[in-house]
Coordinates of C-alpha atoms in Angstrom, one line a residue:
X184 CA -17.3 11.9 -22.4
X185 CA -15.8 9.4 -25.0
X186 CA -18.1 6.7 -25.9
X187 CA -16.7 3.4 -24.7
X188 CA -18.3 0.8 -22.0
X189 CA -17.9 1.3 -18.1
X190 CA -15.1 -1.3 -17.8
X191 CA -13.3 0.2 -20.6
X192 CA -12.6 3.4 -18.5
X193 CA -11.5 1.9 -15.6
X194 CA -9.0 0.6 -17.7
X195 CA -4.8 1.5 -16.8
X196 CA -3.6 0.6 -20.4
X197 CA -0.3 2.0 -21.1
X198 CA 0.3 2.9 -17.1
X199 CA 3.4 2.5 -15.7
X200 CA 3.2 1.4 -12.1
X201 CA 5.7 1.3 -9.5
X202 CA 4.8 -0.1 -6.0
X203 CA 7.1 -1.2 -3.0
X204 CA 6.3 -3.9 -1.0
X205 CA 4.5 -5.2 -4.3
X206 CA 5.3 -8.8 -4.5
X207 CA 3.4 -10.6 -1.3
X208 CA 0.2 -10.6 0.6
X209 CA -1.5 -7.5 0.0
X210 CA 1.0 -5.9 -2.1
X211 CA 1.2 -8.7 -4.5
X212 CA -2.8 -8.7 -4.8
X213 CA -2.3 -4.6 -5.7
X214 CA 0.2 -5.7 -8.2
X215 CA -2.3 -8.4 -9.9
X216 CA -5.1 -6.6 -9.8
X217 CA -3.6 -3.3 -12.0
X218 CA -1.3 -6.0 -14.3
X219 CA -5.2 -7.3 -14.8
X220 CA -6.5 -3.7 -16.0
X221 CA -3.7 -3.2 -18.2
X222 CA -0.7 -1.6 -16.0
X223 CA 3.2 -2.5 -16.5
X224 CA 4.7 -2.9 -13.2
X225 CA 8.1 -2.0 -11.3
X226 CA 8.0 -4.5 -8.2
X227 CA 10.2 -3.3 -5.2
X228 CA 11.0 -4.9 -2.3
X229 CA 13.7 -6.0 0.1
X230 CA 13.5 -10.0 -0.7
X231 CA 14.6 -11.5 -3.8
X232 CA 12.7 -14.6 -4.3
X233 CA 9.1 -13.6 -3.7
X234 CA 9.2 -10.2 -6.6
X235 CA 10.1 -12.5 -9.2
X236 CA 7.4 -14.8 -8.6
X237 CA 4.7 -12.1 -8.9
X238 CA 6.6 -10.7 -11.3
X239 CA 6.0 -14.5 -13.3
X240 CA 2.3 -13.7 -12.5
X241 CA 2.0 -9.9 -14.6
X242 CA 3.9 -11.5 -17.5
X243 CA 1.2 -14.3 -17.8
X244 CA -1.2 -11.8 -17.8
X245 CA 0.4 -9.7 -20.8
X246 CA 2.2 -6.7 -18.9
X247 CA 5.7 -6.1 -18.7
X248 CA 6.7 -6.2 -15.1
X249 CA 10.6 -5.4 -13.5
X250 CA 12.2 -6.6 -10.2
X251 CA 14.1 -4.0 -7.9
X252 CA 15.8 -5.3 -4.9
X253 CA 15.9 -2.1 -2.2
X254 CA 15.1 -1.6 1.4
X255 CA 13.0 1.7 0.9
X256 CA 13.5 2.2 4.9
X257 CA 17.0 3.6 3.4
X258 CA 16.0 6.8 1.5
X259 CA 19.3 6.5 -0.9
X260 CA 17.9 2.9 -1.8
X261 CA 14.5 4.9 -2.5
X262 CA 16.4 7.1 -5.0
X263 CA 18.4 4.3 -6.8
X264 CA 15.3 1.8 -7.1
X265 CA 14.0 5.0 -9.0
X266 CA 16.1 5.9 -11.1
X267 CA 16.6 2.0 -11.9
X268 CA 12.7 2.1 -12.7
X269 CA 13.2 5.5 -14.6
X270 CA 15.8 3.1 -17.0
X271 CA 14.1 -0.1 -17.5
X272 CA 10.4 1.2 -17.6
X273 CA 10.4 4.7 -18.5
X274 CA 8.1 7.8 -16.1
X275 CA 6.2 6.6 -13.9
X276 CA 2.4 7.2 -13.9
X277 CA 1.1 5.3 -10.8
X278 CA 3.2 4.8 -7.2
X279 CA 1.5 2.3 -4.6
X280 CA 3.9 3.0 -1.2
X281 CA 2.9 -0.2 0.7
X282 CA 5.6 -0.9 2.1
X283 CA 6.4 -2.2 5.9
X284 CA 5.4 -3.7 9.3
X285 CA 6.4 -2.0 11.9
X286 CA 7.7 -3.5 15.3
X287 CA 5.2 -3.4 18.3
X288 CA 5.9 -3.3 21.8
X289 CA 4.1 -1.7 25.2
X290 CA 4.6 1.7 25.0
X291 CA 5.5 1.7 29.2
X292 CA 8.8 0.5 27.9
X293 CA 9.0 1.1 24.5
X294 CA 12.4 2.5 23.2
X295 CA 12.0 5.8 20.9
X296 CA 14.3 4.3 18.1
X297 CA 11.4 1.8 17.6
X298 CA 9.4 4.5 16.5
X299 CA 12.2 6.3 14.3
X300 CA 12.7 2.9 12.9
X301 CA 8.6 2.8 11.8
X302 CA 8.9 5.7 10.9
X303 CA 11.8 5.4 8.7
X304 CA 10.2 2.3 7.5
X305 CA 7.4 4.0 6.4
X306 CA 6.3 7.6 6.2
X307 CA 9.8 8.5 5.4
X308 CA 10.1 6.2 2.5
X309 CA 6.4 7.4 1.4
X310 CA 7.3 10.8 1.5
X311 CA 10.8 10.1 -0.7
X312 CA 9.1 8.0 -3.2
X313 CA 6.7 10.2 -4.0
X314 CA 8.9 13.8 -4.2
X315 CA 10.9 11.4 -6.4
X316 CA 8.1 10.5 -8.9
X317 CA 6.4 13.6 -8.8
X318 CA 8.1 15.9 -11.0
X319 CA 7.6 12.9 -13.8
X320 CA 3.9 13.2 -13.4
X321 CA 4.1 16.9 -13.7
X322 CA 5.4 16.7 -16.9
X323 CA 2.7 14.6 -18.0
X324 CA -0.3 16.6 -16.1
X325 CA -1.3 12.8 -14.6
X326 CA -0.7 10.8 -11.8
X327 CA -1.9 8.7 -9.2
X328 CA -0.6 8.1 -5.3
X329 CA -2.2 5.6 -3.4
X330 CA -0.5 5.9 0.4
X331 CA -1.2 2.5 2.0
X332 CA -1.4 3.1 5.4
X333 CA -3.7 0.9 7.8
X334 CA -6.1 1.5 11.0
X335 CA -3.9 2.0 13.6
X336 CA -3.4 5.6 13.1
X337 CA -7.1 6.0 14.2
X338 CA -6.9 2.9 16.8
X339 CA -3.7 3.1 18.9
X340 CA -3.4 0.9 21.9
X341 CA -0.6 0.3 24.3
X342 CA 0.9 -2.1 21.6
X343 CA 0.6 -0.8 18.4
X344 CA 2.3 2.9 19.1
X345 CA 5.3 2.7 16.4
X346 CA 2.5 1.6 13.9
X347 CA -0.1 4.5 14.9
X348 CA 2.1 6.8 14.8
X349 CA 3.8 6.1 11.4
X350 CA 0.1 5.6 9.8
X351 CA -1.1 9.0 11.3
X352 CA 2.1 11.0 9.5
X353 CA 1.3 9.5 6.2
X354 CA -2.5 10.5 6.5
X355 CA -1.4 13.8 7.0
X356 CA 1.2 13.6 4.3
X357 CA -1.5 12.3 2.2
X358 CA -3.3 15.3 2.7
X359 CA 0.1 17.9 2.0
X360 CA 0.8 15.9 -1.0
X361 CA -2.4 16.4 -2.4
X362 CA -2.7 20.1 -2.0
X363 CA 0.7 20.8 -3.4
X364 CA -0.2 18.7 -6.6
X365 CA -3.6 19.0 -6.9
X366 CA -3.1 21.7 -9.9
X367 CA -1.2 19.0 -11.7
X368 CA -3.6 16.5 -12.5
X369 CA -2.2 14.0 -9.3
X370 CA -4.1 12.6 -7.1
X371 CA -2.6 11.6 -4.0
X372 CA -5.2 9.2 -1.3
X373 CA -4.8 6.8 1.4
X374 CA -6.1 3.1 2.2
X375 CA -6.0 2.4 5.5
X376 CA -7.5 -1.6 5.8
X377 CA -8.3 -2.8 8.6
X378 CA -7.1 -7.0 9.3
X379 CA -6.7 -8.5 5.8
X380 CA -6.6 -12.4 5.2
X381 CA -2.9 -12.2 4.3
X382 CA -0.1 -15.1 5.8
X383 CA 1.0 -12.1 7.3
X384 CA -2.0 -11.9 9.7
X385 CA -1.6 -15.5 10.3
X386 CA 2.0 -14.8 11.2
X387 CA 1.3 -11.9 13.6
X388 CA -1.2 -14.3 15.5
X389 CA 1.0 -17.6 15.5
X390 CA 2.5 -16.8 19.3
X391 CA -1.0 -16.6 20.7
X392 CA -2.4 -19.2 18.8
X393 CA 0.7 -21.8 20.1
X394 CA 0.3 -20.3 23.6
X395 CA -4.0 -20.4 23.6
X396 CA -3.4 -24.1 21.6
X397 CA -5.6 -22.8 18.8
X398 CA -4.9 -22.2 15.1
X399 CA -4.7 -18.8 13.9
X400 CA -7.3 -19.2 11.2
X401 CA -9.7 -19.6 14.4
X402 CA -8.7 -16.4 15.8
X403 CA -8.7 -14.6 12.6
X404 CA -12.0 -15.5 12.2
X405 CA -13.0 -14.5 16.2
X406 CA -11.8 -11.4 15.4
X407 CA -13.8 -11.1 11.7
X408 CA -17.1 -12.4 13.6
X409 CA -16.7 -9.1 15.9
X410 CA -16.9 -6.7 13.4
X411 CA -19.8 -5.1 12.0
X412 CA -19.1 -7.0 8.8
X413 CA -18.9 -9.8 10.4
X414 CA -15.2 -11.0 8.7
X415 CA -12.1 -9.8 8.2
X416 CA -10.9 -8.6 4.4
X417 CA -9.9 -10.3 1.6
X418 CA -6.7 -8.9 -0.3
X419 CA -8.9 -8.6 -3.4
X420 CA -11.3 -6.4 -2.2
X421 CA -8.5 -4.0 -0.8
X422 CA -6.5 -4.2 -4.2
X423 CA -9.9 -3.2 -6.4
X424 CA -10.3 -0.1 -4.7
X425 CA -6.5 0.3 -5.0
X426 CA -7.4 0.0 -9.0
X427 CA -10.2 2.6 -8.6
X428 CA -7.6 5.0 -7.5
X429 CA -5.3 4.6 -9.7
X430 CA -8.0 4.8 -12.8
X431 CA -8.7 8.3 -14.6
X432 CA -12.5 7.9 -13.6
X433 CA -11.2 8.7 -10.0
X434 CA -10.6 12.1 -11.1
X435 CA -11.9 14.4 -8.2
X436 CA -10.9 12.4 -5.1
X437 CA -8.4 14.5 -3.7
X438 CA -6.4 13.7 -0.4
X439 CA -8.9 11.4 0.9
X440 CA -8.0 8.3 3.4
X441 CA -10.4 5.7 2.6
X442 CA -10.8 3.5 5.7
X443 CA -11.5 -0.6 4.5
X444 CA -11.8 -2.5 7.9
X445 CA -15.3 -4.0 7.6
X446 CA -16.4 -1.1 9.9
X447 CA -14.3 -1.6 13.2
X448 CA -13.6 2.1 13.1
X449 CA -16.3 4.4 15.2
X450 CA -14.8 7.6 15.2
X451 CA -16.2 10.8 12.9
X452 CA -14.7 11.7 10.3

């Protein structure tokens, strides 16, 4: 082992990371907190305001970072935004798939093409982005996939179906992925956090707060006090493990989903 401090190796100097769904909430935290350990970034995402502001954000920090305007739910966009990150920013070392929200409804009459649309939306993109970067990373012997994928592949309810079932593909992607590049110095893992204190999960709880007369920052933290941790996350805490895993000290972690919902989930494994 090189001699250098413990900080030093967790470092992602000289990293080129691409990650969709990059430039808000918890994606935009992901983004920071690699910029912070030394990573250039390729931000993708469907709107055109919010990438360039994050974007702003990595440059003040010292890292070059590039704006790519795609919807990854269309897998020729997933190929173009790549090959536009190929040009402007060279092989890419790291790839964060984070994006999408997928639409909920009760599955006694939930239509089917809500649940091609999540999974278009999601596992299909994740599995396009990463066949895509993955022969660059085999030329270099290194990579990194993190697969962001959430808790309701191992909490469905009546609600949440499209979501679960997107979630559970890409954990079992995760795990395909991994074996088939495992040889090749990649590793490919999963997140999967549970309610995160994003203006996203304020959004998602604006209709019941209106119709209960209540602010959603009350019911966020109703739901936080019911968990064993006794809150719900903050986006840093999911975007430093995020960092772990894409650092060369996480070097035997191999298909792994890494569940970060302040212990709401009870099932084994």
């Amino acid at each position: 082992r090189p001699a250098m401090s413990v900080l030093d190796r967790f470092r992602l100097d000289g990293k080129r990371l691409f990650i969709t769904g990059g430039s808000r909430g918890l994606g935009r935290e992901m983004s920071l907190a690699c910029a912070e350990a030394g990573a250039d970034v390729v931000l993708v995402g469907r709107n055109t305001d919010s990438p360039e502001t994050t974007a702003a954000d990595i440059r003040e920090r010292g890292q070059q970072a590039v704006t790519i305007t795609a919807d990854v739910g269309q897998l020729d966009q997933c190929e173009s935004a790549c090959q536009t990150a190929l040009q402007e920013h060279g092989p890419i070392d790291i790839l964060i798939n984070n994006v999408g929200a997928a639409r909920g409804g009760d599955v006694l009459v939930l239509p089917t093409e809500q649940i091609d649309e999540a999974m278009g939306l999601k596992t299909y993109s994740y599995l396009r982005m990463a066949q895509l970067v993955i022969p660059y990373m085999q030329e270099n012997q290194w990579g990194r996939i993190v697969n962001i994928a959430g808790g309701a592949g191992s909490s469905p309810d009546r609600k949440n179906i499209p979501t679960s079932l997107a979630n559970v593909a890409i954990l079992n992607m995760t795990r395909a992925l991994s074996d088939a590049v495992a040889g090749d110095g990649i590793l490919v893992n999963a997140i999967c956090p549970g309610l995160t204190n994003t203006q996203r999960a304020r959004d998602l709880q604006q209709a019941r707060a209106e119709k209960e007369g209540r602010d959603p920052e009350q019911i966020l933290q109703e739901f936080g006090s019911n968990l064993p941790a006794g809150r719900i996350a903050e986006p840093e805490e999911i975007a430093d493990v995020v960092a772990f895993l894409a650092s060369a000290p996480c070097s035997y972690m191999h298909g792994s989903s890494l569940y970060m919902d302040g212990g709401e989930r009870r099932g084994t494994p």
